Short mmCIF file of C-alpha atoms in Angstrom, two decimals:
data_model
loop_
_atom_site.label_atom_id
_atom_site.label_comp_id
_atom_site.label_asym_id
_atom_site.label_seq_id
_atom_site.Cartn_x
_atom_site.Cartn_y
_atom_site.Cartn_z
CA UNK A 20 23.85 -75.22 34.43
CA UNK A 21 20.28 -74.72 34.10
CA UNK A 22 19.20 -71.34 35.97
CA UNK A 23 16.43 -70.63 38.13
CA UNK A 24 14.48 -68.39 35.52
CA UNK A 25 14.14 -71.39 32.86
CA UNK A 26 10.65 -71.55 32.09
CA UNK A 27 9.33 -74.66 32.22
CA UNK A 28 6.09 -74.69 30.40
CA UNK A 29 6.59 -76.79 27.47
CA UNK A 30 6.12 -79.76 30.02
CA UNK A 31 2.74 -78.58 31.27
CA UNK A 32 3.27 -77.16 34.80
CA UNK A 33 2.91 -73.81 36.25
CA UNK A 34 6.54 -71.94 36.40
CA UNK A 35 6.60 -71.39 40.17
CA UNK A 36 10.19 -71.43 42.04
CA UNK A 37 9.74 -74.91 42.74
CA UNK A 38 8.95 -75.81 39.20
CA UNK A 39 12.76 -73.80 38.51
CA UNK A 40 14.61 -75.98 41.45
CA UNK A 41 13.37 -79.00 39.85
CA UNK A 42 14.25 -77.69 36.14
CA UNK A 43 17.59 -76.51 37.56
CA UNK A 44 18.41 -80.46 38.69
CA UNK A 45 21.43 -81.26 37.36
CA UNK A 46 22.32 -85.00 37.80
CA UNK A 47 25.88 -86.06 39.21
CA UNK A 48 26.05 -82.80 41.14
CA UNK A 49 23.33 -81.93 42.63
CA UNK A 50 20.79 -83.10 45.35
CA UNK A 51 16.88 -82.34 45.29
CA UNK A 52 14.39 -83.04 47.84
CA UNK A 53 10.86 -82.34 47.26
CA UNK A 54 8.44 -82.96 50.20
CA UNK A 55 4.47 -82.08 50.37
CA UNK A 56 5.84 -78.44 52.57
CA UNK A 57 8.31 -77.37 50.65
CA UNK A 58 11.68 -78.44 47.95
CA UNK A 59 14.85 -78.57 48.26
CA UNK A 60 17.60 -78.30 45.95
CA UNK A 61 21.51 -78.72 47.00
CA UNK A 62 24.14 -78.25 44.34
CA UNK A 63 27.76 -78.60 44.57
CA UNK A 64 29.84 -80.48 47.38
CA UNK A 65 32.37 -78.54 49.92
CA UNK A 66 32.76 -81.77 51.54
CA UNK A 67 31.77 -85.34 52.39
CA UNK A 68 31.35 -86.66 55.63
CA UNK A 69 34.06 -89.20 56.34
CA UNK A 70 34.40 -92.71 58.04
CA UNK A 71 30.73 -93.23 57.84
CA UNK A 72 30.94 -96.94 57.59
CA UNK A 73 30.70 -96.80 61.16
CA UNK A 74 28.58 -98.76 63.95
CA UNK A 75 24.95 -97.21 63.54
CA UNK A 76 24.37 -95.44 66.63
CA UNK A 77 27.80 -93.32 66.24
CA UNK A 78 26.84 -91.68 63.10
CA UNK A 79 24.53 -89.44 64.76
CA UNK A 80 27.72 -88.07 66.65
CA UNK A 81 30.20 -88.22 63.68
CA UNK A 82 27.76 -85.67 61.91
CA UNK A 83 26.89 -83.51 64.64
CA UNK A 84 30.96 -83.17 64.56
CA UNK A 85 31.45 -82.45 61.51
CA UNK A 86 28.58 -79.85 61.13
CA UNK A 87 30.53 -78.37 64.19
CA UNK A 88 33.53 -78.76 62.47
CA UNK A 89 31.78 -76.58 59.32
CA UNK A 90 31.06 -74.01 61.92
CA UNK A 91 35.01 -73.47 62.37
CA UNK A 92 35.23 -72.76 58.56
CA UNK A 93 32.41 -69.60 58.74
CA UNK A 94 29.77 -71.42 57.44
CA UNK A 95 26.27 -70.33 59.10
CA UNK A 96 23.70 -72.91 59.91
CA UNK A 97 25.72 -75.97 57.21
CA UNK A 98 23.84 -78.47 56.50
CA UNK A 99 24.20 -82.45 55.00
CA UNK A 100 22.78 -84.12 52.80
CA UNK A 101 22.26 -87.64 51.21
CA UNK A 102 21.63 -91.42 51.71
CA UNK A 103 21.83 -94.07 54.55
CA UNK A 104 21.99 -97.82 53.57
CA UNK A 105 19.48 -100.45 54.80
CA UNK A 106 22.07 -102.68 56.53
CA UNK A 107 25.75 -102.35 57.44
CA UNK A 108 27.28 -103.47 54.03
CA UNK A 109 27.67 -100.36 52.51
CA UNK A 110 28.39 -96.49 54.51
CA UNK A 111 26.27 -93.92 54.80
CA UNK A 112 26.52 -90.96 51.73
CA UNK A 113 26.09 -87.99 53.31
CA UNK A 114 27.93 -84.38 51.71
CA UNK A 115 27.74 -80.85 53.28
CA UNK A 116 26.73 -79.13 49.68
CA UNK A 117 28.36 -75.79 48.40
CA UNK A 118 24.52 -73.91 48.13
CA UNK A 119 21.29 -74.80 48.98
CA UNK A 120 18.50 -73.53 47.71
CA UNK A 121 14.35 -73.83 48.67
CA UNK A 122 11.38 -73.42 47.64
CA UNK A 123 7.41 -73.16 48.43
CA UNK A 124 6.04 -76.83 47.56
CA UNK A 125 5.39 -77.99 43.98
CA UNK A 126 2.55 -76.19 42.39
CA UNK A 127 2.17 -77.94 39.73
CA UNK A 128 -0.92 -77.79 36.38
CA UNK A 129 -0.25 -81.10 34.74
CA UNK A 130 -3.12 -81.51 32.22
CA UNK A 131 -1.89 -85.15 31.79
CA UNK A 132 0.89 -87.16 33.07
CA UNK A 133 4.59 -85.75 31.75
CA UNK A 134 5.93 -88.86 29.63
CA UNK A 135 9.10 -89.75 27.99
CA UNK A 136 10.05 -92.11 24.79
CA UNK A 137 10.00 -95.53 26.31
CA UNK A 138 13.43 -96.81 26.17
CA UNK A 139 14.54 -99.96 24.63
CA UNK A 140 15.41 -101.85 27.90
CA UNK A 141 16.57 -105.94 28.52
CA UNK A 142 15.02 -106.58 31.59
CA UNK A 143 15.88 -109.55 34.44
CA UNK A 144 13.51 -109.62 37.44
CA UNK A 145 16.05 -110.81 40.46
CA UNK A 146 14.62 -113.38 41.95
CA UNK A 147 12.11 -114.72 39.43
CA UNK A 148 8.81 -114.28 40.18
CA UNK A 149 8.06 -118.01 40.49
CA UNK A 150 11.19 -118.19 42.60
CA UNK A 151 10.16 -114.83 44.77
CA UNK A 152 6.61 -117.00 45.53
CA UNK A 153 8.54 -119.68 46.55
CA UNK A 154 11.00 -117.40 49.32
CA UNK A 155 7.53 -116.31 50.51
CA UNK A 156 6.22 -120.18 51.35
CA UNK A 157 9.38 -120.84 52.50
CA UNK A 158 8.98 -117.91 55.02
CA UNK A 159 5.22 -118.56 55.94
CA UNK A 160 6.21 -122.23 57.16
CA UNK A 161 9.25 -119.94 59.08
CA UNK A 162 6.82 -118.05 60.57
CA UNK A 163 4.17 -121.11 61.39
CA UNK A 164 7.24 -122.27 63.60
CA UNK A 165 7.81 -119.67 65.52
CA UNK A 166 10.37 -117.66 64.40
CA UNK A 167 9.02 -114.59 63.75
CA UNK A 168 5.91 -112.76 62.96
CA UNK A 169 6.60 -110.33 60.22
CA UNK A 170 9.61 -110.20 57.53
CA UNK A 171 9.16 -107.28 54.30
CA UNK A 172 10.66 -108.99 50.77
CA UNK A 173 11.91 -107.56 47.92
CA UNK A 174 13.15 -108.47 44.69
CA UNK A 175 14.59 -106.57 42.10
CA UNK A 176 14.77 -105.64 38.63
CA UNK A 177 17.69 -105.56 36.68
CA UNK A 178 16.97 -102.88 33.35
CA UNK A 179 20.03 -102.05 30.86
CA UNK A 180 19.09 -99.34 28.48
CA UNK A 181 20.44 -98.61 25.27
CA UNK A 182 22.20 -95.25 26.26
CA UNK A 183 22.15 -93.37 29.15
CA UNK A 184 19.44 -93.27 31.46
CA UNK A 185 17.69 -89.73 31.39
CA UNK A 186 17.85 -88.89 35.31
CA UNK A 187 16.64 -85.68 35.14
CA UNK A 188 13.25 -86.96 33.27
CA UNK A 189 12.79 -89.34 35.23
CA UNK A 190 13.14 -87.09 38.85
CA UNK A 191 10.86 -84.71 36.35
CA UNK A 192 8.15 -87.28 36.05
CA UNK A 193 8.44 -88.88 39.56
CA UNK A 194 7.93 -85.18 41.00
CA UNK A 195 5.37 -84.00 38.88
CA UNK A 196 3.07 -87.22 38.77
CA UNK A 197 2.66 -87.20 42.62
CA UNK A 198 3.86 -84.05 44.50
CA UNK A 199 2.32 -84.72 47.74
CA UNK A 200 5.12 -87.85 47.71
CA UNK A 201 8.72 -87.31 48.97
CA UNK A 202 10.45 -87.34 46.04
CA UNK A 203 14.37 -87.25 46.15
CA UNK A 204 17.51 -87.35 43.95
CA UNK A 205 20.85 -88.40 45.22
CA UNK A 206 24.47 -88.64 43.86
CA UNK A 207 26.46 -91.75 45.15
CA UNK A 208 29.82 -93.09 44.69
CA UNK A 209 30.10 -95.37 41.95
CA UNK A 210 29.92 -99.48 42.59
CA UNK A 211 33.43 -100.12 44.31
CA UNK A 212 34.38 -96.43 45.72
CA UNK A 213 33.03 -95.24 49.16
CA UNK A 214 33.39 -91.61 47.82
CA UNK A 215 34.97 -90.05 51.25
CA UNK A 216 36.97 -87.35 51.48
CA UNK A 217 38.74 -86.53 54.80
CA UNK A 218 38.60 -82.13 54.61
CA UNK A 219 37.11 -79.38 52.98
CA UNK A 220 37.64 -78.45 49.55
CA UNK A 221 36.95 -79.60 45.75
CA UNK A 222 35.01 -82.85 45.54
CA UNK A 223 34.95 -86.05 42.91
CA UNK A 224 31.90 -85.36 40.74
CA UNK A 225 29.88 -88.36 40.95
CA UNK A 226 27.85 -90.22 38.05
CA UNK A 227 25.27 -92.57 40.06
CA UNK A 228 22.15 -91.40 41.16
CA UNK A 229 19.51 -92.98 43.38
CA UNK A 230 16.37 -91.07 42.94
CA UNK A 231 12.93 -92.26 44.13
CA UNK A 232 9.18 -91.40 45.55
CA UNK A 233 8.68 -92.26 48.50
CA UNK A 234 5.17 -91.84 50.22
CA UNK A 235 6.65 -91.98 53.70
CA UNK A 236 8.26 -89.89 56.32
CA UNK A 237 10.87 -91.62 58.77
CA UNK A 238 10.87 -88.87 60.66
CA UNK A 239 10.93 -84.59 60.68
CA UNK A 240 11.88 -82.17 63.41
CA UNK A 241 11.64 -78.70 63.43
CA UNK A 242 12.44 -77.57 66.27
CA UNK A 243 11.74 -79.21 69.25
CA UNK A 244 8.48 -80.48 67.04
CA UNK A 245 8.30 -84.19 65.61
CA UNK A 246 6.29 -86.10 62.94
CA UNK A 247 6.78 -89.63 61.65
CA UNK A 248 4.08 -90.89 59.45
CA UNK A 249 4.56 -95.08 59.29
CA UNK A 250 2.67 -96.91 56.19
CA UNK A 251 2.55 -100.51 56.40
CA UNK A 252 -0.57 -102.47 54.61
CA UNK A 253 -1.38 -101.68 51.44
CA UNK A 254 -3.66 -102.59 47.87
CA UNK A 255 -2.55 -102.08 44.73
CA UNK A 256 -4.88 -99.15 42.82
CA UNK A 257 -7.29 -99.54 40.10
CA UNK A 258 -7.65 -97.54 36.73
CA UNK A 259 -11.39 -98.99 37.19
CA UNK A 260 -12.77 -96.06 40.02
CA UNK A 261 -15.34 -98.58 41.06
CA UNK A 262 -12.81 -101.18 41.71
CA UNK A 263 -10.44 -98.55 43.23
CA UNK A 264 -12.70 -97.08 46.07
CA UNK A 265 -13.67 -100.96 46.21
CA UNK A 266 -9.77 -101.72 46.75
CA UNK A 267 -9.22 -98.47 49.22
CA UNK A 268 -12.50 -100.01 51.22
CA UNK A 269 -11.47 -103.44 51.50
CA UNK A 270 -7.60 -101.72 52.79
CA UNK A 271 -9.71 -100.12 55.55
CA UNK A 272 -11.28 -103.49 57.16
CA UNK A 273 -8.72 -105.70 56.48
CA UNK A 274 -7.85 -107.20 59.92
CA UNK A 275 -4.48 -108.69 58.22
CA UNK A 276 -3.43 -105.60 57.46
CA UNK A 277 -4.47 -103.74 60.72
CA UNK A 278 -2.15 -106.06 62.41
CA UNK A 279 0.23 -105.04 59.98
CA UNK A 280 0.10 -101.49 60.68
CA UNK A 281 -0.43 -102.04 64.30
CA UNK A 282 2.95 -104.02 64.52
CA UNK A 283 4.76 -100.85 63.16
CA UNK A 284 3.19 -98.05 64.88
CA UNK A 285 3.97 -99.83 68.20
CA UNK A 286 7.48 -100.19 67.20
CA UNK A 287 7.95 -96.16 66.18
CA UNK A 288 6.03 -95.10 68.88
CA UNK A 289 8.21 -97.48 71.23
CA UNK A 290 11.50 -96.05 69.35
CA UNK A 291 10.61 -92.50 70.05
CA UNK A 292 9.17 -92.71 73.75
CA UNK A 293 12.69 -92.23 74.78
CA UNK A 294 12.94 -88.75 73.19
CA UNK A 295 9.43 -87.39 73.00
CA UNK A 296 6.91 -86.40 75.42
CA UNK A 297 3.07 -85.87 74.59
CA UNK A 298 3.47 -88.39 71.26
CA UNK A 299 -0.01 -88.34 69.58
CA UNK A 300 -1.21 -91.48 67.99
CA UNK A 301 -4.43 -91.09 66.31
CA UNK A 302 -6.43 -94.28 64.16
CA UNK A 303 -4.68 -95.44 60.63
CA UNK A 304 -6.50 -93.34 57.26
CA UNK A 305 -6.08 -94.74 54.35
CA UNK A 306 -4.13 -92.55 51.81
CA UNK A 307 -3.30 -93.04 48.07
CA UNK A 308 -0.12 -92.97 45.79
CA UNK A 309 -0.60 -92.93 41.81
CA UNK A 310 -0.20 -96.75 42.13
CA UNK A 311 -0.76 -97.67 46.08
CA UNK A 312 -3.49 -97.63 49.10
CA UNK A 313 -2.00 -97.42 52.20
CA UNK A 314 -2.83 -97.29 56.07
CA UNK A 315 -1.00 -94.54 57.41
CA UNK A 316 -0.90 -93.07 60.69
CA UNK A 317 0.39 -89.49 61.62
CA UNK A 318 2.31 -90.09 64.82
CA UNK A 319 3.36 -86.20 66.90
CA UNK A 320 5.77 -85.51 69.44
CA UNK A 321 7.95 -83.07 71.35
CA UNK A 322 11.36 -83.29 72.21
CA UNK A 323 12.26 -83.59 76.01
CA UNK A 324 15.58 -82.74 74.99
CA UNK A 325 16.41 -79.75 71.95
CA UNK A 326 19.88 -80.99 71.63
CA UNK A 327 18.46 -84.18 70.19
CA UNK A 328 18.81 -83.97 66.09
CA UNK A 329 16.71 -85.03 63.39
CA UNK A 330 19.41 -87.73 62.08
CA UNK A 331 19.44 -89.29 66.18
CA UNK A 332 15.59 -89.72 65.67
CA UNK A 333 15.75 -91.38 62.35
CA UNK A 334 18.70 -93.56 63.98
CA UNK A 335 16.68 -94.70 66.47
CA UNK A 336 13.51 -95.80 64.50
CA UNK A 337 15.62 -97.38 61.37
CA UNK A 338 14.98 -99.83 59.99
CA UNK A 339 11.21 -99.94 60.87
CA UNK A 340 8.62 -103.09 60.86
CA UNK A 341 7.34 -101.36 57.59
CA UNK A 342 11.03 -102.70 55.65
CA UNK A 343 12.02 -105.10 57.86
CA UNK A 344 10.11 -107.13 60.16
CA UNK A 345 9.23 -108.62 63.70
CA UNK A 346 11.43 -109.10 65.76
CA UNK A 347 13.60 -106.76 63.69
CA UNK A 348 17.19 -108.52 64.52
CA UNK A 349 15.40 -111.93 63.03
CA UNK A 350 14.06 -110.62 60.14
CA UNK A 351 17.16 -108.77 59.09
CA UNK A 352 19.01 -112.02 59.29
CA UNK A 353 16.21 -113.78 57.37
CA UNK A 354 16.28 -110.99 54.97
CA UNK A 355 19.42 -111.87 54.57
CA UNK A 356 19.19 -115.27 54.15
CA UNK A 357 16.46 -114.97 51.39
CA UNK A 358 16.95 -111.99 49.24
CA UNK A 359 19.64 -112.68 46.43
CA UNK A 360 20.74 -108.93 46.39
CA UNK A 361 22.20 -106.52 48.37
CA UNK A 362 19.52 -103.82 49.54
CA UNK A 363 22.49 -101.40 49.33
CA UNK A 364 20.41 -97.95 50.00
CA UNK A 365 17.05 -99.42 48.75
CA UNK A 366 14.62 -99.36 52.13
CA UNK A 367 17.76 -97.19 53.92
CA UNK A 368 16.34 -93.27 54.34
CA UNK A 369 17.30 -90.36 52.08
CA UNK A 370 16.89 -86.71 53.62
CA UNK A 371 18.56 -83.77 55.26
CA UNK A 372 19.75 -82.81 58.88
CA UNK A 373 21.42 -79.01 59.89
CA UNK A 374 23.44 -78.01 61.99
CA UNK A 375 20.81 -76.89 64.68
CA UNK A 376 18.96 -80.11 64.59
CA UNK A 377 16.42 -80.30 62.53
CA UNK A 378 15.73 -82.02 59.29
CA UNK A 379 13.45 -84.45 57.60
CA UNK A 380 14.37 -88.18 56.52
CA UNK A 381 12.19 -90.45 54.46
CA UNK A 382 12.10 -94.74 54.17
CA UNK A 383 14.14 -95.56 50.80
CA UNK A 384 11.35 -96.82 48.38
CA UNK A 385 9.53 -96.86 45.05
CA UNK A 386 13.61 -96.00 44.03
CA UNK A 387 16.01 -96.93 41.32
CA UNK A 388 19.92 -97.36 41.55
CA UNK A 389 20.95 -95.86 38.33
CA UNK A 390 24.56 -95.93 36.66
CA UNK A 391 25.07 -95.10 33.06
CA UNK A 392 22.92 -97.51 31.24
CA UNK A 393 21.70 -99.70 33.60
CA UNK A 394 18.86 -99.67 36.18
CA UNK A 395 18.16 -101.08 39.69
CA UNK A 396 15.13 -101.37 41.24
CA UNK A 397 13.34 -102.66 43.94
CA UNK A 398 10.13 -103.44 45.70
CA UNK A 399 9.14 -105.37 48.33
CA UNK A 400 5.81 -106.82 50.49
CA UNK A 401 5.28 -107.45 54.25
CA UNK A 402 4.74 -111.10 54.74
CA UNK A 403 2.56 -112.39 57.86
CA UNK A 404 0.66 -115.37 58.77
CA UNK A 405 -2.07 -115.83 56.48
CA UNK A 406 -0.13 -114.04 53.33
CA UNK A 407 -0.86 -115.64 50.02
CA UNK A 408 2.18 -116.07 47.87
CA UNK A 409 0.79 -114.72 44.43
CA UNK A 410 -0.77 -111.56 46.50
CA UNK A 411 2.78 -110.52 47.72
CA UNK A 412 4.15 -111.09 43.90
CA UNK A 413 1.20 -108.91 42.69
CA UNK A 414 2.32 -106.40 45.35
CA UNK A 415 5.58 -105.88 44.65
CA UNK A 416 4.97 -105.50 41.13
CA UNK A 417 2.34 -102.82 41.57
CA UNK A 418 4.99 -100.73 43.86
CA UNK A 419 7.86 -101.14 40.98
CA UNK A 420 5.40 -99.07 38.60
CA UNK A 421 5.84 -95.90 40.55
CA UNK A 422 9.83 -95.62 38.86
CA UNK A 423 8.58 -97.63 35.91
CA UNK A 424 5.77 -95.06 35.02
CA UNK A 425 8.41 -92.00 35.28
CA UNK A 426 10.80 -94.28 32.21
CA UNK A 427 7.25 -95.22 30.29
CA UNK A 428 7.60 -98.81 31.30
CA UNK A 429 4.35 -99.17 32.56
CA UNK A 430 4.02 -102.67 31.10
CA UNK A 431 7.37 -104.23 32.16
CA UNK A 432 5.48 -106.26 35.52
#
């Protein structure tokens, strides 16, 4: 196992603890969290939390149990970690992991992006692109009827490389590119085992990974303090700066997109009324990714009740306008209808919770599903009255360079 006082600096970056967490990644054990406040890395797994394929509002209580339950076995303050599906299809991954270790944020000297050897990859875009233009017309005459107002589509891309995909480079190069992003690193069971395990003790090592970079927060608490930051609306960036504070402007007066973001602000700040008083709700900014504008909107709260945990919150407000749609029970079913993939974890939420509450869960996004040699990933764009077709393929290919750019695939979409 890598240890914490590898230095690091043949890869450009300063050698600060969080540069050693991220070094110290090991894939297939290990769990790493990096937000713009601070990293996380969890190695090892005392035990998994069981019968997680549950109905969605009891997992909340299943965990709080079995962090109790940790409590019986002398552990201080136990924690879990790990991954939540998008729909009901698959259960929840979440572990309680043998050490955890954190760190001070990223603080990082990259004199130019960290790259790897573009691999030889075969490549097969799920749907086709003509065929993903088509869902979207098909949806737009949905909406013109009535149906709904707002469904988010994805499509995928299917890479198989000719050896094993290089995880840890990839988390390397996801981190390091963009560390004010939430990037993350998670171990799942392979395709065809849930990966539960009913007590305490040695766990299954596991050999699929879904890592990611997500640019936005479900929902934190710390203490009785709460922050969700929705994104919804968004413009592809520019290597042309003129064009790309031309792109960032046009994001900021876009009524389309207003409505957009509008439509999922109401909805979190309507899913966390219930638990918060004085919620603050200031105007959308527009903030950047290395390949995205977004509107975003820094939404504040305190708890009316402490007992109420980080993983009940992110319950509550999953899955959000931003992945789904409006109404959300209609779009899910449309979603379903449409997309000709399982979401599996893709546009779920990857994070942490403790035992006292508080933790810090992102939206699944700008991820890959990786297993051995092969690749999944996936990207999607909100479709409303008024979207154009081509725009929402253009979209979704701009999103799918944030993992492509960490493999050197720049140039696959």
């Amino acid at each position: 196992m890598t240890t914490f006082d590898t230095e690091i600096d043949s890869i450009g970056v300063v050698a600060d603890d969080a540069a050693r967490l991220l070094a110290a990644y090991e894939a297939g054990s290990s769990f790493f969290f990096s937000a713009p406040h601070s990293v996380l890395l969890a190695r090892g797994v005392a035990a998994t939390v069981p019968k997680t394929h549950c109905a969605r509002e009891e997992l909340p209580r299943r965990v709080s149990d079995f962090l109790y339950s940790a409590t019986e076995f002398g552990r201080r303050n136990p924690i879990v970690v790990g991954a939540v599906p998008f729909g009901g299809s698959l259960p929840a991954h979440l572990v309680m992991p043998e050490e955890v270790v954190r760190a001070a944020p990223l603080n990082v000297v990259v004199p130019q992006a960290p790259r790897s050897r573009a691999p030889d990859c075969a490549v097969r875009s799920v749907p086709t692109p003509a065929e993903y233009e088509r869902s979207v017309s098909r949806v737009l005459r949905r909406m013109a009827d009535g149906e709904l107002s707002k469904v988010v589509l994805a499509r995928s891309l299917e890479l198989t490389a000719g050896g094993p995909v290089d995880v840890r480079g990839m988390l390397r190069n996801l981190a390091l590119a963009d560390p004010a992003s939430y990037t993350f690193a998670v171990d799942l069971p392979r395709r065809g085992e849930d990966g539960t395990r009913d007590s305490f003790g040695p766990q299954p090592r596991l050999q699929r990974t879904f890592l990611g970079a997500s640019p936005e927060l479900l929902v934190s608490r710390r203490g009785t303090q709460v922050r969700s930051n929705p994104m919804a609306g968004s413009r592809p960036r520019s290597a042309d700066p003129v064009e790309d504070r031309r792109l960032a402007a046009e994001l900021s007066t876009s009524d389309k997109d207003h409505r957009e973001h509008a439509a999922v602000v109401d909805a979190v700040v309507q899913a966390l009324r219930p638990f918060c008083g004085n919620l603050g709700v200031p105007a959308p900014s527009v903030v950047g990714t290395g390949a995205m504008w977004h509107l975003a909107t820094e939404i504040t709260g305190e708890l009316r009740d402490p007992a109420t945990s980080s993983l009940e919150l992110a319950d509550a407000l999953h899955p959000t306008p931003a992945v789904c749609g409006t109404p959300v029970q209609r779009a899910r079913e449309v979603i379903a209808e449409t997309e000709p993939f399982e979401r599996g974890y893709y546009a779920g939420m990857v994070g942490w919770c403790d035992a006292a509450g508080d933790g810090e869960w992102v939206v699944a996004i700008r991820c890959a599903d990786i297993e051995a040699d092969s690749l999944r990933l996936f990207a999607g764009a909100g479709i409303l009255a008024g979207s154009d077709p081509a725009d929402e393929l253009a979209e979704s290919a701009a999103k799918f360079r944030t993992a492509l750019s960490a493999m050197g695939l720049d140039q696959v979409v």
